mmCIF file of C-alpha atoms in Angstrom:
data_model
loop_
_atom_site.group_PDB
_atom_site.id
_atom_site.type_symbol
_atom_site.label_atom_id
_atom_site.label_comp_id
_atom_site.label_asym_id
_atom_site.label_seq_id
_atom_site.Cartn_x
_atom_site.Cartn_y
_atom_site.Cartn_z
ATOM 1 C CA MET A 1 101.165 108.973 104.611
ATOM 2 C CA ILE A 2 100.359 105.402 103.561
ATOM 3 C CA GLU A 3 100.500 102.893 106.405
ATOM 4 C CA ARG A 4 98.498 99.962 105.054
ATOM 5 C CA VAL A 5 98.084 98.344 101.677
ATOM 6 C CA ARG A 6 94.905 96.560 100.672
ATOM 7 C CA ILE A 7 95.236 93.857 98.027
ATOM 8 C CA ARG A 8 92.655 91.515 96.567
ATOM 9 C CA GLU A 9 93.332 87.880 97.559
ATOM 10 C CA GLU A 10 92.983 86.715 93.954
ATOM 11 C CA LEU A 11 95.631 89.207 92.811
ATOM 12 C CA LEU A 12 98.028 88.177 95.573
ATOM 13 C CA GLU A 13 97.682 84.519 94.576
ATOM 14 C CA TYR A 14 98.309 85.442 90.933
ATOM 15 C CA LEU A 15 101.434 87.462 91.837
ATOM 16 C CA LEU A 16 102.805 84.510 93.814
ATOM 17 C CA GLU A 17 102.150 82.265 90.810
ATOM 18 C CA LEU A 18 103.966 84.725 88.513
ATOM 19 C CA ALA A 19 106.968 84.796 90.844
ATOM 20 C CA ARG A 20 107.101 80.982 90.839
ATOM 21 C CA ASP A 21 106.733 80.831 87.039
ATOM 22 C CA PHE A 22 109.548 83.339 86.433
ATOM 23 C CA TYR A 23 111.920 81.683 88.922
ATOM 24 C CA PRO A 24 114.978 81.693 88.858
ATOM 25 C CA ASN A 25 114.503 85.118 87.230
ATOM 26 C CA GLU A 26 112.865 88.175 88.698
ATOM 27 C CA PHE A 27 109.583 89.470 87.352
ATOM 28 C CA ALA A 28 108.170 92.962 87.648
ATOM 29 C CA GLY A 29 104.869 94.693 87.050
ATOM 30 C CA PHE A 30 102.680 97.648 87.881
ATOM 31 C CA LEU A 31 99.726 97.526 90.257
ATOM 32 C CA ARG A 32 96.336 98.999 89.453
ATOM 33 C CA GLU A 33 94.240 100.225 92.381
ATOM 34 C CA LYS A 34 90.470 100.572 92.348
ATOM 35 C CA GLY A 35 88.545 101.913 95.308
ATOM 36 C CA GLY A 36 91.571 101.744 97.608
ATOM 37 C CA VAL A 37 92.326 98.090 96.796
ATOM 38 C CA PHE A 38 94.996 96.730 94.461
ATOM 39 C CA GLU A 39 93.121 94.536 91.995
ATOM 40 C CA GLU A 40 95.221 94.071 88.842
ATOM 41 C CA VAL A 41 98.813 93.785 87.654
ATOM 42 C CA LEU A 42 100.164 95.085 84.352
ATOM 43 C CA ILE A 43 103.334 93.635 82.881
ATOM 44 C CA ALA A 44 104.967 96.299 80.703
ATOM 45 C CA PRO A 45 105.880 95.027 77.225
ATOM 46 C CA GLY A 46 109.523 94.818 76.247
ATOM 47 C CA GLY A 47 110.786 94.132 79.753
ATOM 48 C CA HIS A 48 113.913 92.224 80.704
ATOM 49 C CA PHE A 49 113.589 89.714 83.509
ATOM 50 C CA GLY A 50 116.952 88.354 84.662
ATOM 51 C CA ARG A 51 118.375 86.520 87.646
ATOM 52 C CA THR A 52 119.540 89.673 89.422
ATOM 53 C CA SER A 53 117.306 92.387 88.008
ATOM 54 C CA ALA A 54 114.186 93.266 86.106
ATOM 55 C CA PHE A 55 113.965 96.175 83.704
ATOM 56 C CA PHE A 56 111.021 97.745 81.959
ATOM 57 C CA ASN A 57 110.407 100.991 80.185
ATOM 58 C CA THR A 58 107.828 103.075 82.055
ATOM 59 C CA TRP A 59 107.141 104.896 78.779
ATOM 60 C CA MET A 60 105.419 101.700 77.633
ATOM 61 C CA LEU A 61 102.750 102.039 80.332
ATOM 62 C CA PRO A 62 99.290 103.247 79.374
ATOM 63 C CA LEU A 63 98.194 106.617 80.727
ATOM 64 C CA ASP A 64 96.291 105.200 83.645
ATOM 65 C CA GLU A 65 95.644 107.056 86.888
ATOM 66 C CA GLU A 66 94.781 103.768 88.612
ATOM 67 C CA ILE A 67 98.425 102.580 88.462
ATOM 68 C CA LYS A 68 99.507 103.278 92.026
ATOM 69 C CA GLY A 69 102.277 100.794 92.690
ATOM 70 C CA THR A 70 104.785 98.217 91.541
ATOM 71 C CA VAL A 71 105.598 94.612 92.281
ATOM 72 C CA HIS A 72 108.702 92.561 91.678
ATOM 73 C CA SER A 73 110.200 89.314 92.870
ATOM 74 C CA HIS A 74 113.538 88.466 94.410
ATOM 75 C CA PRO A 75 114.666 84.911 93.581
ATOM 76 C CA ASP A 76 116.327 84.624 96.998
ATOM 77 C CA HIS A 77 115.159 84.873 100.614
ATOM 78 C CA VAL A 78 115.814 88.633 100.882
ATOM 79 C CA CYS A 79 112.596 90.661 100.870
ATOM 80 C CA SER A 80 114.240 93.962 101.720
ATOM 81 C CA PRO A 81 114.784 96.504 98.935
ATOM 82 C CA SER A 82 118.165 96.791 97.252
ATOM 83 C CA PRO A 83 119.750 100.217 96.619
ATOM 84 C CA GLN A 84 118.414 99.987 93.039
ATOM 85 C CA ASP A 85 114.932 99.211 94.369
ATOM 86 C CA LEU A 86 115.052 102.239 96.670
ATOM 87 C CA TRP A 87 116.147 104.453 93.787
ATOM 88 C CA PHE A 88 113.224 103.206 91.674
ATOM 89 C CA PHE A 89 110.762 103.553 94.574
ATOM 90 C CA SER A 90 111.758 107.211 94.949
ATOM 91 C CA LYS A 91 111.219 107.896 91.231
ATOM 92 C CA PHE A 92 107.954 106.043 90.739
ATOM 93 C CA GLY A 93 106.293 106.701 94.090
ATOM 94 C CA GLY A 94 103.305 104.849 95.484
ATOM 95 C CA VAL A 95 103.379 101.360 96.959
ATOM 96 C CA HIS A 96 105.946 98.701 96.127
ATOM 97 C CA LEU A 97 105.627 94.980 96.779
ATOM 98 C CA ILE A 98 108.607 92.639 96.917
ATOM 99 C CA ILE A 99 107.947 88.910 96.757
ATOM 100 C CA CYS A 100 110.884 86.748 97.792
ATOM 101 C CA TYR A 101 111.578 83.058 97.466
ATOM 102 C CA PRO A 102 109.901 80.624 98.235
ATOM 103 C CA TYR A 103 106.947 82.790 97.185
ATOM 104 C CA SER A 104 104.281 82.219 99.813
ATOM 105 C CA ALA A 105 101.938 84.885 101.170
ATOM 106 C CA ALA A 106 104.352 85.272 104.115
ATOM 107 C CA ASP A 107 107.096 86.216 101.616
ATOM 108 C CA VAL A 108 105.417 89.429 100.433
ATOM 109 C CA VAL A 109 106.504 92.766 101.895
ATOM 110 C CA ALA A 110 105.114 96.184 101.002
ATOM 111 C CA TYR A 111 107.084 99.455 101.065
ATOM 112 C CA ASP A 112 106.315 103.110 100.523
ATOM 113 C CA SER A 113 108.301 105.318 98.148
ATOM 114 C CA GLU A 114 110.955 105.907 100.841
ATOM 115 C CA GLY A 115 111.456 102.195 101.564
ATOM 116 C CA ASN A 116 109.483 102.113 104.819
ATOM 117 C CA PRO A 117 107.592 98.840 105.388
ATOM 118 C CA LEU A 118 103.802 98.897 105.183
ATOM 119 C CA GLU A 119 101.172 96.545 106.592
ATOM 120 C CA ILE A 120 99.330 94.373 104.052
ATOM 121 C CA ASP A 121 95.622 93.596 104.326
ATOM 122 C CA VAL A 122 94.406 90.815 102.036
ATOM 123 C CA VAL A 123 90.741 91.262 101.120
ATOM 124 C CA PRO A 124 88.372 88.766 99.457
#
């Protein structure tokens, strides 16, 4: 069972920047893990990023065993997963980050595939 998520500080800063850039729309991506640390984000081509949802086709992802999680933003102050988020978490598995407005490091919450919160460790 996953209890903690390790994410590279540079990636976290980039994800916060993406969330700010996409505002007032959501953005979504896939997280690549190397050596137990999330280090990169992939934005699937052909996605839709709207004010209340983000959609992407997982068939557009490369075959990559290092993709172990997802990230998406909420353009409001609610960092908890919606019913749609929980459905997606259960289908994709892994770790899921939600970044909510106003998009600071304190506005990032990690969840497992069942929607249980996880601790986040930011590493240099």
